Short mmCIF file of C-alpha atoms in Angstrom, two decimals:
data_model
loop_
_atom_site.label_atom_id
_atom_site.label_comp_id
_atom_site.label_asym_id
_atom_site.label_seq_id
_atom_site.Cartn_x
_atom_site.Cartn_y
_atom_site.Cartn_z
CA UNK A 1 23.20 -43.74 -38.40
CA UNK A 2 19.46 -44.01 -38.48
CA UNK A 3 19.41 -44.68 -42.22
CA UNK A 4 16.87 -46.98 -43.92
CA UNK A 5 18.11 -49.94 -45.99
CA UNK A 6 18.64 -49.58 -49.69
CA UNK A 7 15.51 -50.37 -51.67
CA UNK A 8 14.59 -51.59 -55.16
CA UNK A 9 11.27 -51.96 -56.91
CA UNK A 10 10.80 -55.35 -55.23
CA UNK A 11 11.61 -54.13 -51.74
CA UNK A 12 14.65 -53.79 -49.53
CA UNK A 13 17.94 -54.89 -51.08
CA UNK A 14 19.62 -55.53 -47.71
CA UNK A 15 17.18 -55.89 -44.82
CA UNK A 16 18.42 -54.13 -41.71
CA UNK A 17 19.82 -56.60 -39.12
CA UNK A 18 18.01 -56.97 -35.85
CA UNK A 19 18.83 -54.25 -33.35
CA UNK A 20 21.21 -55.53 -30.63
CA UNK A 21 18.64 -55.26 -27.82
CA UNK A 22 15.65 -56.48 -29.82
CA UNK A 23 13.59 -58.89 -27.73
CA UNK A 24 14.44 -57.08 -24.50
CA UNK A 25 11.40 -55.62 -22.70
CA UNK A 26 11.86 -52.68 -20.30
CA UNK A 27 9.23 -51.10 -18.05
CA UNK A 28 10.06 -47.46 -17.43
CA UNK A 29 8.34 -46.37 -14.19
CA UNK A 30 10.74 -43.52 -13.52
CA UNK A 31 10.55 -39.74 -13.87
CA UNK A 32 12.94 -36.77 -14.02
CA UNK A 33 15.49 -37.66 -15.48
CA UNK A 34 18.16 -40.34 -14.81
CA UNK A 35 15.91 -43.39 -14.93
CA UNK A 36 13.89 -42.35 -18.01
CA UNK A 37 17.12 -41.42 -19.90
CA UNK A 38 18.58 -44.85 -19.14
CA UNK A 39 15.45 -46.43 -20.60
CA UNK A 40 15.73 -44.20 -23.65
CA UNK A 41 19.30 -45.41 -24.22
CA UNK A 42 18.11 -49.02 -24.14
CA UNK A 43 15.27 -48.25 -26.47
CA UNK A 44 17.58 -46.60 -28.94
CA UNK A 45 19.25 -49.94 -29.52
CA UNK A 46 16.11 -51.99 -29.99
CA UNK A 47 14.66 -52.72 -26.55
CA UNK A 48 10.89 -52.53 -26.30
CA UNK A 49 10.38 -49.81 -23.70
CA UNK A 50 7.02 -49.37 -22.14
CA UNK A 51 6.68 -45.99 -20.33
CA UNK A 52 4.26 -46.33 -17.38
CA UNK A 53 2.77 -43.03 -16.23
CA UNK A 54 0.11 -42.16 -13.71
CA UNK A 55 -3.33 -41.75 -15.33
CA UNK A 56 -3.83 -38.28 -13.94
CA UNK A 57 -0.26 -37.09 -13.38
CA UNK A 58 1.85 -37.49 -16.55
CA UNK A 59 5.63 -37.58 -16.41
CA UNK A 60 6.66 -33.99 -15.40
CA UNK A 61 9.19 -33.89 -18.25
CA UNK A 62 6.23 -33.34 -20.58
CA UNK A 63 5.94 -29.93 -19.00
CA UNK A 64 9.62 -29.06 -18.60
CA UNK A 65 11.25 -26.45 -20.78
CA UNK A 66 9.96 -24.85 -23.97
CA UNK A 67 6.89 -26.26 -25.77
CA UNK A 68 5.51 -25.95 -29.28
CA UNK A 69 1.74 -26.00 -29.93
CA UNK A 70 1.29 -27.29 -26.37
CA UNK A 71 3.65 -30.23 -26.86
CA UNK A 72 6.69 -30.30 -24.55
CA UNK A 73 9.84 -30.67 -26.64
CA UNK A 74 11.97 -32.27 -23.91
CA UNK A 75 9.50 -35.18 -23.78
CA UNK A 76 9.83 -35.67 -27.56
CA UNK A 77 13.51 -36.49 -26.88
CA UNK A 78 13.22 -38.32 -23.58
CA UNK A 79 10.12 -40.31 -24.64
CA UNK A 80 11.44 -41.47 -27.99
CA UNK A 81 11.23 -45.20 -28.81
CA UNK A 82 8.83 -45.73 -25.92
CA UNK A 83 5.29 -46.99 -25.89
CA UNK A 84 3.22 -45.12 -23.35
CA UNK A 85 0.64 -46.56 -21.03
CA UNK A 86 -1.10 -45.37 -17.89
CA UNK A 87 -1.31 -47.27 -14.56
CA UNK A 88 -1.96 -46.17 -11.01
CA UNK A 89 0.36 -48.52 -9.23
CA UNK A 90 -1.22 -47.66 -5.84
CA UNK A 91 -4.59 -49.03 -6.94
CA UNK A 92 -5.21 -52.81 -6.65
CA UNK A 93 -5.89 -53.14 -10.39
CA UNK A 94 -2.78 -51.20 -11.25
CA UNK A 95 -0.65 -53.34 -8.96
CA UNK A 96 -1.94 -56.54 -10.44
CA UNK A 97 -1.44 -55.26 -14.00
CA UNK A 98 2.08 -54.20 -13.24
CA UNK A 99 2.90 -57.68 -11.85
CA UNK A 100 1.48 -59.20 -15.00
CA UNK A 101 3.67 -56.89 -17.10
CA UNK A 102 6.70 -57.73 -14.95
CA UNK A 103 6.18 -61.43 -15.62
CA UNK A 104 6.74 -60.76 -19.34
CA UNK A 105 9.52 -58.19 -19.02
CA UNK A 106 13.25 -58.25 -18.53
CA UNK A 107 13.92 -54.96 -16.74
CA UNK A 108 12.05 -52.45 -14.57
CA UNK A 109 13.56 -48.99 -14.00
CA UNK A 110 12.04 -46.96 -11.12
CA UNK A 111 13.01 -43.94 -9.06
CA UNK A 112 10.47 -43.79 -6.29
CA UNK A 113 11.71 -43.05 -2.78
CA UNK A 114 12.82 -46.25 -1.01
CA UNK A 115 9.84 -48.03 0.48
CA UNK A 116 7.27 -46.70 -1.99
CA UNK A 117 7.05 -49.83 -4.18
CA UNK A 118 6.99 -51.94 -1.00
CA UNK A 119 4.04 -49.90 0.30
CA UNK A 120 2.13 -50.69 -2.91
CA UNK A 121 2.95 -54.45 -2.63
CA UNK A 122 5.42 -54.16 -5.53
CA UNK A 123 8.73 -54.62 -3.66
CA UNK A 124 11.48 -56.86 -4.91
CA UNK A 125 10.02 -60.00 -3.31
CA UNK A 126 6.76 -59.55 -5.16
CA UNK A 127 8.43 -58.61 -8.46
CA UNK A 128 10.94 -61.44 -8.24
CA UNK A 129 8.19 -63.96 -7.48
CA UNK A 130 6.35 -62.76 -10.60
CA UNK A 131 9.53 -63.12 -12.65
CA UNK A 132 12.69 -64.63 -11.11
CA UNK A 133 14.80 -63.42 -14.09
CA UNK A 134 13.71 -59.76 -13.74
CA UNK A 135 16.30 -57.04 -13.29
CA UNK A 136 15.01 -54.14 -11.09
CA UNK A 137 17.01 -50.88 -11.45
CA UNK A 138 16.29 -48.53 -8.57
CA UNK A 139 17.59 -45.02 -9.29
CA UNK A 140 17.45 -42.57 -6.35
CA UNK A 141 19.33 -39.56 -5.18
CA UNK A 142 21.00 -41.30 -2.20
CA UNK A 143 20.50 -45.03 -2.72
CA UNK A 144 18.36 -47.60 -0.95
CA UNK A 145 19.97 -47.39 2.52
CA UNK A 146 21.85 -45.02 4.77
CA UNK A 147 20.84 -41.93 6.75
CA UNK A 148 19.76 -39.90 3.70
CA UNK A 149 18.03 -42.64 1.71
CA UNK A 150 14.49 -41.43 2.44
CA UNK A 151 15.21 -37.77 1.64
CA UNK A 152 13.79 -36.32 -1.61
CA UNK A 153 16.56 -35.47 -4.04
CA UNK A 154 17.46 -34.51 -7.55
CA UNK A 155 20.57 -34.31 -9.64
CA UNK A 156 21.26 -30.80 -8.40
CA UNK A 157 21.89 -32.13 -4.94
CA UNK A 158 24.31 -34.70 -6.34
CA UNK A 159 26.20 -31.93 -8.18
CA UNK A 160 26.43 -30.10 -4.83
CA UNK A 161 27.39 -33.05 -2.64
CA UNK A 162 29.79 -34.82 -4.99
CA UNK A 163 32.26 -31.94 -5.05
CA UNK A 164 31.45 -30.83 -8.57
CA UNK A 165 30.03 -27.42 -7.58
CA UNK A 166 32.91 -26.84 -5.19
CA UNK A 167 35.52 -26.95 -7.99
CA UNK A 168 33.43 -25.17 -10.61
CA UNK A 169 33.55 -21.41 -11.05
CA UNK A 170 36.08 -18.65 -10.67
CA UNK A 171 38.40 -18.75 -7.65
CA UNK A 172 36.81 -15.65 -6.09
CA UNK A 173 33.24 -16.55 -7.10
CA UNK A 174 30.59 -18.86 -5.64
CA UNK A 175 30.38 -22.64 -6.30
CA UNK A 176 28.61 -23.03 -9.63
CA UNK A 177 25.94 -25.58 -10.60
CA UNK A 178 25.56 -26.69 -14.24
CA UNK A 179 22.54 -25.31 -16.13
CA UNK A 180 21.44 -28.77 -17.25
CA UNK A 181 20.97 -32.26 -15.77
CA UNK A 182 24.62 -33.26 -15.51
CA UNK A 183 24.45 -35.66 -12.54
CA UNK A 184 21.18 -37.21 -13.89
CA UNK A 185 22.76 -37.77 -17.30
CA UNK A 186 25.90 -39.39 -15.85
CA UNK A 187 23.67 -41.62 -13.65
CA UNK A 188 21.57 -42.56 -16.73
CA UNK A 189 24.70 -43.78 -18.51
CA UNK A 190 25.74 -45.69 -15.42
CA UNK A 191 22.29 -47.20 -15.06
CA UNK A 192 22.13 -48.41 -18.64
CA UNK A 193 25.58 -49.98 -18.10
CA UNK A 194 24.47 -51.55 -14.83
CA UNK A 195 21.36 -53.01 -16.39
CA UNK A 196 23.38 -54.60 -19.19
CA UNK A 197 25.85 -55.98 -16.64
CA UNK A 198 23.00 -57.51 -14.63
CA UNK A 199 21.50 -59.00 -17.81
CA UNK A 200 24.82 -60.52 -18.72
CA UNK A 201 25.04 -62.09 -15.27
CA UNK A 202 21.52 -63.42 -15.74
CA UNK A 203 22.71 -65.37 -18.74
CA UNK A 204 24.88 -67.39 -16.47
CA UNK A 205 22.64 -67.64 -13.37
CA UNK A 206 19.10 -67.51 -14.78
CA UNK A 207 18.40 -65.13 -11.94
CA UNK A 208 17.62 -61.44 -11.92
CA UNK A 209 18.83 -58.96 -9.31
CA UNK A 210 18.45 -55.45 -8.01
CA UNK A 211 20.54 -52.50 -9.28
CA UNK A 212 20.87 -49.87 -6.59
CA UNK A 213 21.95 -46.63 -8.32
CA UNK A 214 22.52 -43.59 -6.13
CA UNK A 215 22.82 -40.44 -8.32
CA UNK A 216 25.38 -39.00 -5.90
CA UNK A 217 27.89 -41.73 -6.85
CA UNK A 218 28.55 -41.83 -10.66
CA UNK A 219 29.31 -38.08 -10.79
CA UNK A 220 31.82 -38.59 -8.01
CA UNK A 221 33.57 -41.22 -10.09
CA UNK A 222 33.64 -38.91 -13.12
CA UNK A 223 35.30 -36.15 -11.03
CA UNK A 224 38.48 -38.18 -10.90
CA UNK A 225 41.03 -38.87 -8.14
CA UNK A 226 39.91 -36.16 -5.64
CA UNK A 227 39.34 -38.74 -2.76
CA UNK A 228 42.76 -40.26 -3.49
CA UNK A 229 44.48 -36.87 -3.50
CA UNK A 230 42.83 -36.00 -0.18
CA UNK A 231 43.53 -39.41 1.36
CA UNK A 232 47.20 -39.36 0.47
CA UNK A 233 48.07 -35.70 0.48
CA UNK A 234 45.33 -33.84 2.28
CA UNK A 235 44.87 -31.92 -1.00
CA UNK A 236 41.48 -30.30 -1.64
CA UNK A 237 41.01 -29.21 -5.31
CA UNK A 238 40.10 -25.48 -5.46
CA UNK A 239 38.06 -23.57 -7.98
CA UNK A 240 40.32 -22.46 -10.79
CA UNK A 241 37.82 -21.13 -13.38
CA UNK A 242 38.77 -22.42 -16.86
CA UNK A 243 42.24 -23.20 -15.84
CA UNK A 244 43.41 -26.62 -14.73
CA UNK A 245 45.69 -27.64 -11.90
CA UNK A 246 46.94 -30.57 -14.05
CA UNK A 247 48.26 -28.71 -17.12
CA UNK A 248 48.58 -25.37 -18.92
CA UNK A 249 47.94 -23.51 -21.12
CA UNK A 250 44.28 -24.56 -20.80
CA UNK A 251 41.71 -21.84 -21.00
CA UNK A 252 39.25 -19.95 -23.19
CA UNK A 253 40.56 -17.07 -25.26
CA UNK A 254 38.83 -14.24 -27.16
CA UNK A 255 39.70 -13.69 -30.84
CA UNK A 256 40.06 -10.43 -32.68
CA UNK A 257 36.60 -10.73 -34.20
CA UNK A 258 34.85 -11.28 -30.85
CA UNK A 259 34.56 -15.04 -30.78
CA UNK A 260 35.89 -17.47 -28.18
CA UNK A 261 38.06 -20.53 -28.57
CA UNK A 262 39.25 -23.22 -26.14
CA UNK A 263 42.82 -24.50 -26.06
CA UNK A 264 43.96 -27.69 -24.33
CA UNK A 265 47.55 -28.97 -23.84
CA UNK A 266 47.15 -32.18 -21.87
CA UNK A 267 49.95 -33.80 -23.86
CA UNK A 268 53.46 -32.47 -23.58
CA UNK A 269 53.99 -32.57 -27.32
CA UNK A 270 50.87 -30.40 -27.88
CA UNK A 271 52.03 -27.85 -25.30
CA UNK A 272 55.37 -27.55 -27.09
CA UNK A 273 53.65 -27.05 -30.47
CA UNK A 274 51.44 -24.34 -29.04
CA UNK A 275 54.35 -22.36 -27.65
CA UNK A 276 56.25 -22.61 -30.94
CA UNK A 277 53.14 -21.45 -32.80
CA UNK A 278 52.58 -18.39 -30.58
CA UNK A 279 56.25 -17.36 -30.80
CA UNK A 280 57.42 -18.32 -27.33
CA UNK A 281 59.65 -21.42 -28.01
CA UNK A 282 62.11 -20.38 -25.27
CA UNK A 283 59.53 -21.35 -22.63
CA UNK A 284 59.80 -24.99 -23.71
CA UNK A 285 63.34 -25.05 -22.31
CA UNK A 286 62.27 -23.97 -18.81
CA UNK A 287 62.61 -26.80 -16.28
CA UNK A 288 59.02 -26.37 -15.12
CA UNK A 289 57.62 -26.83 -18.64
CA UNK A 290 58.35 -30.57 -18.72
CA UNK A 291 55.30 -31.55 -16.60
CA UNK A 292 51.67 -30.59 -16.69
CA UNK A 293 51.72 -29.61 -13.03
CA UNK A 294 54.73 -27.43 -13.59
CA UNK A 295 53.06 -25.63 -16.49
CA UNK A 296 49.91 -25.19 -14.35
CA UNK A 297 52.02 -23.36 -11.81
CA UNK A 298 52.92 -20.82 -14.52
CA UNK A 299 49.48 -20.62 -16.07
CA UNK A 300 49.39 -16.80 -15.94
CA UNK A 301 52.54 -16.44 -18.09
CA UNK A 302 51.35 -19.13 -20.55
CA UNK A 303 47.89 -17.64 -20.79
CA UNK A 304 49.30 -14.25 -21.58
CA UNK A 305 51.37 -15.69 -24.37
CA UNK A 306 48.60 -17.74 -25.92
CA UNK A 307 45.82 -15.24 -25.25
CA UNK A 308 47.81 -12.37 -26.66
CA UNK A 309 48.56 -14.25 -29.89
CA UNK A 310 44.90 -15.32 -30.35
CA UNK A 311 43.66 -11.84 -29.58
CA UNK A 312 45.40 -10.52 -32.63
CA UNK A 313 43.74 -13.00 -35.01
CA UNK A 314 40.27 -13.83 -36.12
CA UNK A 315 38.71 -17.13 -35.11
CA UNK A 316 39.16 -18.54 -38.60
CA UNK A 317 42.83 -17.51 -38.59
CA UNK A 318 43.46 -18.98 -35.12
CA UNK A 319 41.76 -22.30 -35.92
CA UNK A 320 43.56 -22.63 -39.20
CA UNK A 321 47.00 -21.95 -37.64
CA UNK A 322 46.42 -24.38 -34.77
CA UNK A 323 45.27 -27.06 -37.21
CA UNK A 324 48.35 -26.64 -39.38
CA UNK A 325 50.54 -26.77 -36.23
CA UNK A 326 48.64 -29.99 -35.12
CA UNK A 327 47.75 -28.29 -31.85
CA UNK A 328 44.43 -28.73 -30.03
CA UNK A 329 41.90 -25.98 -30.32
CA UNK A 330 38.10 -25.74 -30.67
CA UNK A 331 35.62 -22.94 -31.15
CA UNK A 332 33.23 -22.21 -28.33
CA UNK A 333 29.85 -23.20 -29.83
CA UNK A 334 26.30 -22.56 -28.88
CA UNK A 335 23.55 -24.82 -30.20
CA UNK A 336 23.23 -22.87 -33.44
CA UNK A 337 26.84 -23.63 -34.27
CA UNK A 338 26.40 -27.34 -33.32
CA UNK A 339 23.50 -27.72 -35.74
CA UNK A 340 25.64 -26.36 -38.61
CA UNK A 341 29.03 -27.86 -37.90
CA UNK A 342 30.42 -30.11 -40.64
CA UNK A 343 31.86 -32.70 -38.21
CA UNK A 344 28.57 -33.11 -36.44
CA UNK A 345 26.88 -33.38 -39.83
CA UNK A 346 29.37 -36.04 -40.96
CA UNK A 347 28.72 -38.08 -37.84
CA UNK A 348 24.95 -37.51 -38.12
CA UNK A 349 25.03 -36.46 -34.50
CA UNK A 350 21.79 -34.53 -35.09
CA UNK A 351 19.13 -36.48 -36.94
CA UNK A 352 15.64 -35.79 -38.17
CA UNK A 353 12.61 -37.63 -36.79
CA UNK A 354 9.07 -37.46 -38.13
CA UNK A 355 6.63 -36.62 -35.37
CA UNK A 356 2.83 -36.94 -35.98
CA UNK A 357 2.06 -33.91 -33.82
CA UNK A 358 4.84 -31.50 -34.79
CA UNK A 359 6.20 -32.79 -38.12
CA UNK A 360 9.96 -33.02 -38.68
CA UNK A 361 12.03 -32.75 -35.49
CA UNK A 362 15.83 -32.51 -35.27
CA UNK A 363 17.34 -34.05 -32.12
CA UNK A 364 20.43 -35.91 -30.92
CA UNK A 365 20.98 -39.27 -32.56
CA UNK A 366 21.78 -42.50 -30.72
CA UNK A 367 24.88 -42.38 -28.43
CA UNK A 368 27.33 -44.45 -30.56
CA UNK A 369 27.74 -46.24 -33.88
CA UNK A 370 27.78 -50.00 -34.21
CA UNK A 371 29.07 -51.28 -37.50
CA UNK A 372 26.83 -54.37 -37.75
CA UNK A 373 23.79 -53.78 -35.53
CA UNK A 374 23.16 -50.03 -35.33
CA UNK A 375 20.60 -48.41 -33.17
CA UNK A 376 18.03 -45.91 -34.39
CA UNK A 377 15.09 -43.63 -33.51
CA UNK A 378 11.87 -45.26 -34.51
CA UNK A 379 9.56 -42.56 -33.11
CA UNK A 380 9.64 -39.50 -30.91
CA UNK A 381 7.84 -39.18 -27.54
CA UNK A 382 4.20 -40.26 -27.83
CA UNK A 383 1.10 -38.83 -26.18
CA UNK A 384 0.22 -39.67 -22.63
CA UNK A 385 -1.25 -43.17 -22.49
CA UNK A 386 -1.31 -43.61 -26.24
CA UNK A 387 -0.55 -47.35 -26.16
CA UNK A 388 -2.47 -48.38 -23.04
CA UNK A 389 -5.15 -50.41 -24.73
CA UNK A 390 -2.71 -52.06 -27.17
CA UNK A 391 -0.26 -53.12 -24.41
CA UNK A 392 -2.95 -54.41 -22.09
CA UNK A 393 -4.64 -56.27 -24.94
CA UNK A 394 -1.30 -57.94 -25.76
CA UNK A 395 -1.10 -58.88 -22.12
CA UNK A 396 -4.38 -60.80 -22.46
CA UNK A 397 -6.84 -58.33 -21.00
CA UNK A 398 -10.25 -58.15 -22.68
CA UNK A 399 -12.01 -54.89 -23.48
CA UNK A 400 -14.17 -55.49 -20.44
CA UNK A 401 -11.06 -55.95 -18.26
CA UNK A 402 -9.68 -52.65 -19.51
CA UNK A 403 -12.99 -50.85 -19.02
CA UNK A 404 -13.11 -52.14 -15.45
CA UNK A 405 -9.61 -50.78 -14.78
CA UNK A 406 -10.69 -47.44 -16.17
CA UNK A 407 -13.73 -47.43 -13.90
CA UNK A 408 -11.41 -48.04 -10.93
CA UNK A 409 -9.16 -45.20 -12.07
CA UNK A 410 -6.27 -47.70 -12.37
CA UNK A 411 -5.58 -46.73 -15.97
#
């Protein structure tokens, strides 16, 4: 992925094919983090993404997490493949400029509280009038209607309300939140999918539409059949730590040299291979061993068998033995291991991007590989407002027009 075409002295031998979303224009008005990440995913596959930030209040992700030489590293990832402009949408000049941009765009992604765009004269009627084929993706914590719709919210609240935190952690410990933007990231994937679905519908109808994405919903879908279990059985999934109520053995285990590995036995055949490998083949003949739920009811006995066997071997020995037995195991990695792993290297999961401010940067590559029209990272996150004059000039504004907007504080 992200490889340049072969070249000769006379130029490229095989010019790269157009990116699959080339020609699509996306206005990213959103901040922190679901909406902007959805826009990044579209940009990775060729969409022209224009990041719109307030002139005096840049996207907060520029200041989140560690920085190097004053440059926020999270922004370098989240802002990649985006042109950056500034507009104060609450100012008359900013509103008019946004409507002009909307007229030439395919998608707007925003995450203001419901009613905010309407207060600025930029609600769906105004945007749709400017461009009847526009798709407006509205990404909020609770959606555009309902009793909570006007509350402020972030992904953390979705992780709490969806049931994720309630099932995460040890049985005798507190509900546990993830130390990263899980709900936001799931919502970003869902938003990118929703946008492409709406654009496909537009091909048939020649009309745009509104995407209403509530961050509390996609994570609930990812959590599986909990509502169905409760509806039909009154069953409420408890916290089980690293164990599963669906199968066993499934846990993390410490090796003789102090490392950790994870074992999964979702398939019956894998569970049988593991028990033969660890010297407990007699357990396979137990009636309860024939189903994942039955094995989960005997997780303690299975964990003792597997954990005891792994505890007597180094990580390398355990991984090698499991691989030879065609059983499922993985080392517990931190980011240092990820950066050095041969499988991730083979997939080019981490790629290098040249940044004019910081030099070479290594970051996650695009999400998936397409054999004929691959995506790629053209540039990392750019400075605040770096492309304002260029984008507005392309829109037809004169230097005098742009200067007037600056005088108003609109850009």
